[in-house]
mmCIF file of C-alpha atoms in Angstrom:
data_model
loop_
_atom_site.group_PDB
_atom_site.id
_atom_site.type_symbol
_atom_site.label_atom_id
_atom_site.label_comp_id
_atom_site.label_asym_id
_atom_site.label_seq_id
_atom_site.Cartn_x
_atom_site.Cartn_y
_atom_site.Cartn_z
ATOM 1 C CA MET A 136 -19.515 99.125 -87.063
ATOM 2 C CA ARG A 137 -19.672 97.639 -90.552
ATOM 3 C CA VAL A 138 -18.653 93.952 -90.734
ATOM 4 C CA ASN A 139 -17.452 92.407 -93.999
ATOM 5 C CA SER A 140 -19.498 89.664 -95.643
ATOM 6 C CA ASP A 141 -16.904 86.908 -95.103
ATOM 7 C CA HIS A 142 -17.009 87.427 -91.351
ATOM 8 C CA LEU A 143 -20.803 87.391 -91.463
ATOM 9 C CA LYS A 144 -20.800 84.008 -93.208
ATOM 10 C CA GLN A 145 -18.446 82.627 -90.556
ATOM 11 C CA LEU A 146 -20.765 84.016 -87.896
ATOM 12 C CA GLY A 147 -23.668 82.041 -89.318
ATOM 13 C CA LEU A 148 -21.659 78.820 -88.947
ATOM 14 C CA GLN A 149 -20.499 79.734 -85.437
ATOM 15 C CA LEU A 150 -24.074 80.082 -84.234
ATOM 16 C CA LYS A 151 -25.253 76.615 -85.303
ATOM 17 C CA PRO A 152 -24.085 74.743 -82.157
ATOM 18 C CA TYR A 153 -26.392 76.936 -80.036
ATOM 19 C CA THR A 154 -29.559 76.012 -81.945
ATOM 20 C CA LYS A 155 -30.298 72.771 -80.101
ATOM 21 C CA PRO A 156 -32.947 73.055 -77.353
ATOM 22 C CA ILE A 157 -32.205 71.511 -73.944
ATOM 23 C CA THR A 158 -35.424 69.820 -72.813
ATOM 24 C CA TRP A 159 -34.909 70.070 -69.057
ATOM 25 C CA ARG A 160 -34.112 73.778 -69.306
ATOM 26 C CA SER A 161 -37.184 74.393 -71.431
ATOM 27 C CA LEU A 162 -39.404 72.517 -68.956
ATOM 28 C CA LEU A 163 -37.866 74.434 -66.064
ATOM 29 C CA GLN A 164 -38.683 77.699 -67.805
ATOM 30 C CA VAL A 165 -42.295 76.607 -68.250
ATOM 31 C CA VAL A 166 -42.608 75.863 -64.516
ATOM 32 C CA THR A 167 -40.796 79.004 -63.328
ATOM 33 C CA THR A 168 -42.824 81.225 -65.653
ATOM 34 C CA PHE A 169 -46.405 79.951 -65.576
ATOM 35 C CA THR A 170 -46.490 79.107 -61.860
ATOM 36 C CA PRO A 171 -45.498 82.591 -60.601
ATOM 37 C CA PHE A 172 -47.847 84.195 -63.105
ATOM 38 C CA PHE A 173 -50.906 82.366 -61.809
ATOM 39 C CA LEU A 174 -49.841 82.776 -58.162
ATOM 40 C CA LEU A 175 -49.502 86.528 -58.673
ATOM 41 C CA PHE A 176 -52.921 86.604 -60.323
ATOM 42 C CA VAL A 177 -54.574 84.857 -57.358
ATOM 43 C CA LEU A 178 -52.738 86.975 -54.788
ATOM 44 C CA SER A 179 -53.686 90.167 -56.617
ATOM 45 C CA HIS A 180 -57.313 89.013 -56.586
ATOM 46 C CA ARG A 181 -57.199 88.517 -52.825
ATOM 47 C CA LEU A 182 -55.653 91.939 -52.249
ATOM 48 C CA LEU A 183 -58.623 93.516 -54.010
ATOM 49 C CA GLY A 184 -60.551 92.709 -50.825
ATOM 50 C CA VAL A 185 -58.247 95.061 -48.920
ATOM 51 C CA HIS A 186 -57.989 97.848 -51.510
ATOM 52 C CA TRP A 187 -57.646 97.822 -55.284
ATOM 53 C CA ALA A 188 -54.412 99.858 -55.073
ATOM 54 C CA TRP A 189 -52.655 97.032 -53.241
ATOM 55 C CA SER A 190 -53.031 94.835 -56.296
ATOM 56 C CA LEU A 191 -51.318 97.269 -58.689
ATOM 57 C CA PRO A 192 -47.670 96.278 -57.962
ATOM 58 C CA LEU A 193 -48.593 92.619 -58.333
ATOM 59 C CA ASN A 194 -50.377 93.345 -61.609
ATOM 60 C CA ILE A 195 -47.265 95.033 -62.957
ATOM 61 C CA LEU A 196 -45.091 92.099 -61.929
ATOM 62 C CA ALA A 197 -47.582 89.606 -63.356
ATOM 63 C CA GLY A 198 -47.553 91.641 -66.576
ATOM 64 C CA LEU A 199 -43.785 91.147 -66.805
ATOM 65 C CA PHE A 200 -44.250 87.410 -66.270
ATOM 66 C CA LEU A 201 -46.797 87.490 -69.100
ATOM 67 C CA VAL A 202 -44.097 89.054 -71.288
ATOM 68 C CA ARG A 203 -41.934 86.070 -70.374
ATOM 69 C CA ILE A 204 -44.784 83.714 -71.310
ATOM 70 C CA PHE A 205 -44.871 85.401 -74.696
ATOM 71 C CA ILE A 206 -41.134 84.746 -75.098
ATOM 72 C CA LEU A 207 -41.797 81.034 -74.555
ATOM 73 C CA GLN A 208 -44.575 81.217 -77.159
ATOM 74 C CA HIS A 209 -42.178 83.087 -79.426
ATOM 75 C CA ASP A 210 -39.498 80.387 -79.091
ATOM 76 C CA ALA A 211 -42.078 77.679 -79.702
ATOM 77 C CA GLY A 212 -43.094 79.499 -82.879
ATOM 78 C CA HIS A 213 -39.513 79.263 -84.120
ATOM 79 C CA GLY A 214 -39.360 75.558 -83.226
ATOM 80 C CA SER A 215 -36.517 76.373 -80.851
ATOM 81 C CA PHE A 216 -38.029 75.557 -77.459
ATOM 82 C CA PHE A 217 -38.659 71.803 -77.769
ATOM 83 C CA ARG A 218 -37.356 69.273 -80.256
ATOM 84 C CA ALA A 219 -40.841 67.860 -80.898
ATOM 85 C CA ARG A 220 -43.110 69.971 -83.081
ATOM 86 C CA TRP A 221 -46.237 68.895 -81.162
ATOM 87 C CA ALA A 222 -44.706 70.127 -77.899
ATOM 88 C CA ASN A 223 -43.930 73.536 -79.407
ATOM 89 C CA THR A 224 -47.445 73.754 -80.844
ATOM 90 C CA LEU A 225 -49.078 72.820 -77.531
ATOM 91 C CA LEU A 226 -47.032 75.352 -75.576
ATOM 92 C CA GLY A 227 -47.602 77.997 -78.231
ATOM 93 C CA PHE A 228 -51.378 77.560 -78.287
ATOM 94 C CA VAL A 229 -51.782 77.522 -74.491
ATOM 95 C CA SER A 230 -49.571 80.605 -74.222
ATOM 96 C CA SER A 231 -51.569 82.385 -76.923
ATOM 97 C CA ILE A 232 -54.719 82.274 -74.800
ATOM 98 C CA LEU A 233 -52.876 84.211 -72.110
ATOM 99 C CA THR A 234 -50.940 86.592 -74.398
ATOM 100 C CA LEU A 235 -53.899 87.235 -76.775
ATOM 101 C CA VAL A 236 -51.601 86.554 -79.753
ATOM 102 C CA PRO A 237 -52.946 83.750 -82.028
ATOM 103 C CA TYR A 238 -50.128 81.238 -82.249
ATOM 104 C CA ALA A 239 -50.124 79.961 -85.855
ATOM 105 C CA ALA A 240 -51.152 83.291 -87.400
ATOM 106 C CA TRP A 241 -48.453 85.182 -85.514
ATOM 107 C CA GLN A 242 -45.903 82.427 -86.214
ATOM 108 C CA TYR A 243 -46.458 82.892 -89.948
ATOM 109 C CA THR A 244 -46.217 86.695 -89.978
ATOM 110 C CA HIS A 245 -43.272 86.660 -87.573
ATOM 111 C CA ALA A 246 -41.378 84.334 -89.900
ATOM 112 C CA LEU A 247 -41.982 86.897 -92.647
ATOM 113 C CA HIS A 248 -40.638 89.587 -90.327
ATOM 114 C CA HIS A 249 -37.396 87.634 -89.923
ATOM 115 C CA SER A 250 -37.022 87.062 -93.640
ATOM 116 C CA THR A 251 -37.697 90.708 -94.526
ATOM 117 C CA SER A 252 -36.403 92.711 -91.543
ATOM 118 C CA SER A 253 -34.587 95.896 -92.662
ATOM 119 C CA ASN A 254 -35.528 95.260 -96.308
ATOM 120 C CA LEU A 255 -36.956 98.469 -97.753
ATOM 121 C CA ASP A 256 -38.635 96.572 -100.590
ATOM 122 C CA ARG A 257 -40.503 94.161 -98.297
ATOM 123 C CA ARG A 258 -41.936 96.250 -95.472
ATOM 124 C CA GLY A 259 -45.338 95.967 -93.840
ATOM 125 C CA VAL A 260 -45.684 92.421 -92.451
ATOM 126 C CA GLY A 261 -44.828 91.698 -88.829
ATOM 127 C CA ASP A 262 -42.887 94.936 -88.387
ATOM 128 C CA VAL A 263 -43.318 98.561 -87.352
ATOM 129 C CA TYR A 264 -43.936 100.163 -90.734
ATOM 130 C CA THR A 265 -41.312 102.783 -91.574
ATOM 131 C CA MET A 266 -41.552 105.285 -94.435
ATOM 132 C CA THR A 267 -38.561 106.590 -96.338
ATOM 133 C CA VAL A 268 -38.001 110.338 -96.554
ATOM 134 C CA GLN A 269 -38.898 110.347 -100.257
ATOM 135 C CA GLU A 270 -42.128 108.420 -99.649
ATOM 136 C CA TYR A 271 -43.141 110.834 -96.902
ATOM 137 C CA LEU A 272 -42.459 113.896 -99.038
ATOM 138 C CA GLN A 273 -44.425 112.461 -101.951
ATOM 139 C CA ALA A 274 -47.385 111.432 -99.758
ATOM 140 C CA SER A 275 -50.614 113.416 -99.514
ATOM 141 C CA ARG A 276 -51.336 115.499 -96.428
ATOM 142 C CA TRP A 277 -53.806 112.869 -95.224
ATOM 143 C CA GLN A 278 -51.248 110.075 -95.654
ATOM 144 C CA ARG A 279 -48.613 112.056 -93.779
ATOM 145 C CA LEU A 280 -51.064 112.796 -90.960
ATOM 146 C CA ARG A 281 -52.017 109.131 -90.628
ATOM 147 C CA TYR A 282 -48.373 108.124 -90.516
ATOM 148 C CA ARG A 283 -47.536 110.750 -87.885
ATOM 149 C CA VAL A 284 -50.438 109.573 -85.712
ATOM 150 C CA PHE A 285 -49.376 105.957 -86.156
ATOM 151 C CA ARG A 286 -45.768 106.711 -85.134
ATOM 152 C CA ASN A 287 -46.689 108.941 -82.194
ATOM 153 C CA PRO A 288 -45.490 107.452 -78.844
ATOM 154 C CA PHE A 289 -48.964 108.090 -77.364
ATOM 155 C CA THR A 290 -50.469 105.901 -80.082
ATOM 156 C CA ILE A 291 -47.858 103.168 -79.801
ATOM 157 C CA TYR A 292 -47.510 102.797 -76.044
ATOM 158 C CA LEU A 293 -50.876 103.966 -74.668
ATOM 159 C CA LEU A 294 -53.387 103.020 -77.366
ATOM 160 C CA GLY A 295 -51.305 100.255 -78.948
ATOM 161 C CA PRO A 296 -51.975 97.628 -76.245
ATOM 162 C CA PHE A 297 -55.733 97.931 -76.855
ATOM 163 C CA VAL A 298 -55.634 98.375 -80.614
ATOM 164 C CA VAL A 299 -53.066 95.669 -81.378
ATOM 165 C CA PHE A 300 -53.479 92.982 -78.737
ATOM 166 C CA MET A 301 -57.037 93.263 -77.463
ATOM 167 C CA VAL A 302 -58.744 94.187 -80.745
ATOM 168 C CA GLY A 303 -56.422 93.701 -83.725
ATOM 169 C CA TYR A 304 -55.438 90.113 -82.979
ATOM 170 C CA ARG A 305 -59.117 89.181 -82.496
ATOM 171 C CA ILE A 306 -60.013 90.010 -86.102
ATOM 172 C CA PRO A 307 -58.715 87.954 -89.049
ATOM 173 C CA MET A 308 -57.131 90.462 -91.418
ATOM 174 C CA GLY A 309 -54.808 90.369 -94.397
ATOM 175 C CA ILE A 310 -52.926 87.078 -94.639
ATOM 176 C CA SER A 311 -54.877 85.568 -91.715
ATOM 177 C CA ARG A 312 -58.116 85.977 -93.639
ATOM 178 C CA GLN A 313 -56.693 84.491 -96.847
ATOM 179 C CA LYS A 314 -55.175 81.331 -95.392
ATOM 180 C CA PRO A 315 -57.621 78.847 -93.757
ATOM 181 C CA ALA A 316 -55.043 77.532 -91.251
ATOM 182 C CA LEU A 317 -54.294 81.037 -90.020
ATOM 183 C CA LEU A 318 -57.980 81.928 -89.892
ATOM 184 C CA ARG A 319 -58.595 78.865 -87.710
ATOM 185 C CA SER A 320 -55.715 79.945 -85.480
ATOM 186 C CA VAL A 321 -57.409 83.282 -84.809
ATOM 187 C CA MET A 322 -60.813 81.681 -84.226
ATOM 188 C CA TYR A 323 -59.516 78.945 -81.898
ATOM 189 C CA THR A 324 -57.529 81.505 -79.925
ATOM 190 C CA ASN A 325 -60.615 83.688 -79.574
ATOM 191 C CA LEU A 326 -62.588 80.687 -78.337
ATOM 192 C CA GLY A 327 -59.841 79.830 -75.838
ATOM 193 C CA ILE A 328 -59.766 83.431 -74.600
ATOM 194 C CA ALA A 329 -63.568 83.437 -74.200
ATOM 195 C CA LEU A 330 -63.379 80.285 -72.067
ATOM 196 C CA TYR A 331 -60.491 81.744 -70.039
ATOM 197 C CA LEU A 332 -62.404 84.955 -69.347
ATOM 198 C CA THR A 333 -65.510 82.969 -68.406
ATOM 199 C CA ALA A 334 -63.450 80.946 -65.926
ATOM 200 C CA ILE A 335 -62.059 84.151 -64.374
ATOM 201 C CA VAL A 336 -65.559 85.589 -63.911
ATOM 202 C CA VAL A 337 -66.938 82.334 -62.478
ATOM 203 C CA LEU A 338 -64.027 81.723 -60.091
ATOM 204 C CA PHE A 339 -63.083 85.291 -59.130
ATOM 205 C CA GLY A 340 -65.832 87.654 -60.280
ATOM 206 C CA TRP A 341 -66.170 90.624 -62.613
ATOM 207 C CA LYS A 342 -64.164 92.919 -60.365
ATOM 208 C CA THR A 343 -61.085 90.737 -60.808
ATOM 209 C CA LEU A 344 -61.586 90.693 -64.560
ATOM 210 C CA TRP A 345 -61.521 94.493 -64.704
ATOM 211 C CA LEU A 346 -58.982 95.280 -61.979
ATOM 212 C CA VAL A 347 -56.563 92.350 -62.274
ATOM 213 C CA TYR A 348 -56.836 90.670 -65.671
ATOM 214 C CA LEU A 349 -57.034 93.828 -67.813
ATOM 215 C CA PRO A 350 -54.197 95.726 -66.058
ATOM 216 C CA ILE A 351 -51.938 92.678 -66.404
ATOM 217 C CA GLN A 352 -52.726 92.431 -70.112
ATOM 218 C CA TYR A 353 -52.162 96.142 -70.594
ATOM 219 C CA VAL A 354 -48.760 96.120 -68.866
ATOM 220 C CA ALA A 355 -47.565 93.092 -70.833
ATOM 221 C CA SER A 356 -48.772 94.501 -74.145
ATOM 222 C CA ALA A 357 -47.205 97.927 -73.552
ATOM 223 C CA VAL A 358 -43.857 96.420 -72.538
ATOM 224 C CA GLY A 359 -43.949 94.097 -75.541
ATOM 225 C CA LEU A 360 -44.566 96.983 -77.947
ATOM 226 C CA PHE A 361 -41.794 99.019 -76.322
ATOM 227 C CA LEU A 362 -39.272 96.180 -76.655
ATOM 228 C CA PHE A 363 -40.164 95.402 -80.256
ATOM 229 C CA TYR A 364 -40.092 99.046 -81.289
ATOM 230 C CA ILE A 365 -36.757 100.085 -79.814
ATOM 231 C CA GLN A 366 -34.895 97.014 -81.013
ATOM 232 C CA HIS A 367 -35.342 97.907 -84.678
ATOM 233 C CA GLN A 368 -36.010 101.651 -84.722
ATOM 234 C CA PHE A 369 -32.701 103.241 -83.707
ATOM 235 C CA GLU A 370 -30.924 105.938 -85.703
ATOM 236 C CA ASP A 371 -28.209 103.894 -87.430
ATOM 237 C CA ALA A 372 -30.228 100.719 -87.960
ATOM 238 C CA TYR A 373 -29.366 98.881 -91.169
ATOM 239 C CA TRP A 374 -31.857 99.229 -94.041
ATOM 240 C CA GLU A 375 -31.287 98.208 -97.640
ATOM 241 C CA ARG A 376 -33.118 97.405 -100.848
ATOM 242 C CA ASP A 377 -33.031 94.264 -102.939
ATOM 243 C CA PRO A 378 -30.750 92.829 -104.194
ATOM 244 C CA ARG A 379 -28.183 94.399 -101.835
ATOM 245 C CA TRP A 380 -30.112 93.419 -98.691
ATOM 246 C CA GLU A 381 -28.314 90.755 -96.597
ATOM 247 C CA PHE A 382 -30.025 88.569 -93.988
ATOM 248 C CA LEU A 383 -27.026 88.310 -91.643
ATOM 249 C CA ARG A 384 -26.228 92.006 -91.877
ATOM 250 C CA ALA A 385 -29.855 92.805 -91.091
ATOM 251 C CA GLY A 386 -29.500 90.718 -87.938
ATOM 252 C CA LEU A 387 -26.221 92.155 -86.707
ATOM 253 C CA GLU A 388 -26.739 95.789 -87.748
ATOM 254 C CA GLY A 389 -30.521 96.090 -88.038
ATOM 255 C CA ALA A 390 -31.375 94.748 -84.572
ATOM 256 C CA SER A 391 -29.935 95.904 -81.280
ATOM 257 C CA TYR A 392 -28.592 94.476 -78.039
ATOM 258 C CA LEU A 393 -30.585 95.920 -75.138
ATOM 259 C CA ARG A 394 -28.466 95.552 -71.998
ATOM 260 C CA LEU A 395 -31.018 95.246 -69.201
ATOM 261 C CA PRO A 396 -30.629 94.844 -65.436
ATOM 262 C CA ARG A 397 -30.365 91.151 -64.599
ATOM 263 C CA VAL A 398 -33.903 90.790 -63.212
ATOM 264 C CA LEU A 399 -35.481 92.478 -66.239
ATOM 265 C CA GLN A 400 -33.299 90.418 -68.561
ATOM 266 C CA TRP A 401 -34.705 87.267 -66.955
ATOM 267 C CA LEU A 402 -38.310 88.491 -66.986
ATOM 268 C CA THR A 403 -38.061 89.422 -70.661
ATOM 269 C CA GLY A 404 -36.545 86.072 -71.612
ATOM 270 C CA ASN A 405 -33.217 87.440 -72.892
ATOM 271 C CA ILE A 406 -35.002 89.232 -75.727
ATOM 272 C CA GLY A 407 -32.475 92.030 -75.261
ATOM 273 C CA PHE A 408 -30.052 89.873 -77.251
ATOM 274 C CA HIS A 409 -32.284 90.606 -80.196
ATOM 275 C CA HIS A 410 -29.525 90.732 -82.771
ATOM 276 C CA VAL A 411 -28.418 87.211 -81.826
ATOM 277 C CA HIS A 412 -31.997 86.022 -82.192
ATOM 278 C CA HIS A 413 -32.298 87.567 -85.650
ATOM 279 C CA LEU A 414 -29.040 86.014 -86.777
ATOM 280 C CA ALA A 415 -30.170 82.546 -85.650
ATOM 281 C CA PRO A 416 -33.908 82.320 -84.775
ATOM 282 C CA ARG A 417 -33.564 78.638 -83.791
ATOM 283 C CA ILE A 418 -31.495 79.490 -80.700
ATOM 284 C CA PRO A 419 -33.667 79.089 -77.561
ATOM 285 C CA ASN A 420 -33.832 82.181 -75.376
ATOM 286 C CA TYR A 421 -31.722 80.628 -72.600
ATOM 287 C CA LEU A 422 -28.745 80.182 -74.951
ATOM 288 C CA LEU A 423 -28.748 83.665 -76.465
ATOM 289 C CA GLU A 424 -26.501 85.161 -73.799
ATOM 290 C CA LYS A 425 -24.087 82.227 -74.001
ATOM 291 C CA ALA A 426 -23.705 82.773 -77.744
ATOM 292 C CA TYR A 427 -23.224 86.499 -77.193
ATOM 293 C CA ARG A 428 -20.480 85.958 -74.601
ATOM 294 C CA GLU A 429 -18.612 83.302 -76.572
ATOM 295 C CA ILE A 430 -18.652 84.841 -80.065
ATOM 296 C CA PRO A 431 -16.784 88.186 -80.064
ATOM 297 C CA LEU A 432 -18.292 89.429 -83.327
ATOM 298 C CA LEU A 433 -21.750 89.506 -81.713
ATOM 299 C CA GLN A 434 -20.492 92.142 -79.302
ATOM 300 C CA ASN A 435 -20.180 94.621 -82.212
ATOM 301 C CA ALA A 436 -23.949 95.054 -82.440
ATOM 302 C CA PRO A 437 -25.624 98.391 -81.634
ATOM 303 C CA THR A 438 -25.897 98.359 -77.824
ATOM 304 C CA PHE A 439 -28.293 100.271 -75.588
ATOM 305 C CA THR A 440 -28.962 100.524 -71.876
ATOM 306 C CA LEU A 441 -32.517 100.844 -70.591
ATOM 307 C CA LYS A 442 -31.980 104.608 -70.294
ATOM 308 C CA ASP A 443 -30.828 104.742 -73.925
ATOM 309 C CA ALA A 444 -33.820 102.673 -74.994
ATOM 310 C CA ILE A 445 -36.294 105.057 -73.366
ATOM 311 C CA LYS A 446 -34.701 107.946 -75.268
ATOM 312 C CA VAL A 447 -34.945 105.999 -78.536
ATOM 313 C CA ALA A 448 -38.582 105.094 -77.820
ATOM 314 C CA PHE A 449 -39.555 108.774 -77.709
ATOM 315 C CA ALA A 450 -37.059 110.165 -80.226
ATOM 316 C CA ASP A 451 -38.094 111.797 -83.483
ATOM 317 C CA LEU A 452 -36.718 108.965 -85.620
ATOM 318 C CA HIS A 453 -39.479 107.945 -87.984
ATOM 319 C CA LEU A 454 -38.224 108.247 -91.572
ATOM 320 C CA TYR A 455 -35.394 106.401 -93.267
ATOM 321 C CA ASP A 456 -33.102 108.648 -95.278
ATOM 322 C CA GLU A 457 -31.688 106.483 -98.065
ATOM 323 C CA GLU A 458 -29.102 109.103 -98.999
ATOM 324 C CA ARG A 459 -27.541 109.383 -95.567
ATOM 325 C CA GLY A 460 -28.278 105.829 -94.442
ATOM 326 C CA HIS A 461 -30.054 106.430 -91.138
ATOM 327 C CA LEU A 462 -33.360 107.378 -89.559
ATOM 328 C CA VAL A 463 -34.311 111.032 -89.342
ATOM 329 C CA GLY A 464 -37.242 112.909 -87.857
ATOM 330 C CA PHE A 465 -40.327 114.750 -89.040
ATOM 331 C CA ARG A 466 -38.688 118.026 -88.010
ATOM 332 C CA ASP A 467 -35.747 117.310 -90.303
ATOM 333 C CA VAL A 468 -37.899 117.027 -93.414
ATOM 334 C CA ALA A 469 -40.442 119.725 -92.545
ATOM 335 C CA PRO A 470 -38.513 122.469 -94.425
ATOM 336 C CA LEU A 471 -38.667 120.381 -97.599
ATOM 337 C CA LEU A 472 -42.440 119.895 -97.688
ATOM 338 C CA PRO A 473 -43.330 123.158 -99.486
ATOM 339 C CA ARG A 474 -40.780 122.404 -102.227
ATOM 340 C CA LYS A 475 -41.719 118.808 -102.843
ATOM 341 C CA GLU A 476 -44.182 119.197 -105.725
ATOM 342 C CA GLY A 477 -42.670 118.078 -109.024
ATOM 343 C CA THR A 478 -39.139 117.823 -107.670
ATOM 344 C CA GLN A 479 -36.826 115.074 -106.562
ATOM 345 C CA VAL A 480 -36.064 116.106 -103.016
ATOM 346 C CA SER A 481 -32.635 115.578 -101.485
ATOM 347 C CA MET A 482 -31.986 115.491 -97.765
ATOM 348 C CA LYS A 483 -28.695 117.224 -98.464
ATOM 349 C CA ALA A 484 -30.775 120.349 -98.894
ATOM 350 C CA VAL A 485 -31.557 120.338 -95.193
ATOM 351 C CA SER A 486 -29.098 122.462 -93.286
ATOM 352 C CA GLY A 487 -27.952 121.458 -89.829
ATOM 353 C CA GLU A 488 -27.508 118.097 -88.254
ATOM 354 C CA HIS A 489 -30.163 115.564 -87.295
ATOM 355 C CA ARG A 490 -31.696 116.105 -83.885
ATOM 356 C CA SER A 491 -33.149 113.128 -82.052
#
């Protein structure tokens, strides 16, 4: 549903009262998130003595708590979790050792993601890179192959946790290499992770490192990639070029509301209200639902159930068609590839409707 610009401006003002963190609620979240995580870790370690399979359910649950830890880090990065900057920084850095995501470096690129989300002229930082149809048709075979591999669900959800979280965030690249503060963030996080891993080996042994720590990290990373992907990569997601791109429209129409079962909503820190977060990043996670319930316009956002989200996660929706204004698949543009040389290709030439 398209919302006019005047209503969007009013929406921005309506969201301001929700942007003030409540210290006792933030502290309660810290206690009810970190404590269960470490208890599950220890219990999973002890169950290894019975049989490694007994630890698997606990590793999955601990992985979900690690997702919740990342949400606290995420809020701290937006300055929305505590009023004091030092408190946000402390929480963010400690969390980063557990999540493997360097706090200051990610904070910087994530801020760029918010300021450029759904902007076709400013893609590539802090987002899941998306080609337009025209770019794909004009690309070389090698470029198209690389893009198809990159967008393949196997790559994203099975290899992604290793490539992105366990390897990619360990190496200063791009902006992180150019800015000393961000470079230090990566290095300090790596040092903290090294000390954390050493402590695990000393206190629990190598077996726990391989059969408890790594599965927990893998589960959390895979869930995190799934959530981030599906909340921006749906068929009718808003995309626009400068100067027509609008920040508030990108939030309401370019991010989705993922309606999760209550337990999963809690474990994922209300990140399902992703459109509310994009409209007002300074709202702490525990006030996102309140804003959603009390401001009717927020209920017009693209809405998905978990079942819908799984379909979106594996759908052939990888190219943005600027003519028709929505994502299409590789199969949709395949008939155009032989005719692309020296011509301006139009998606209107494709017969039939889009199949997801």
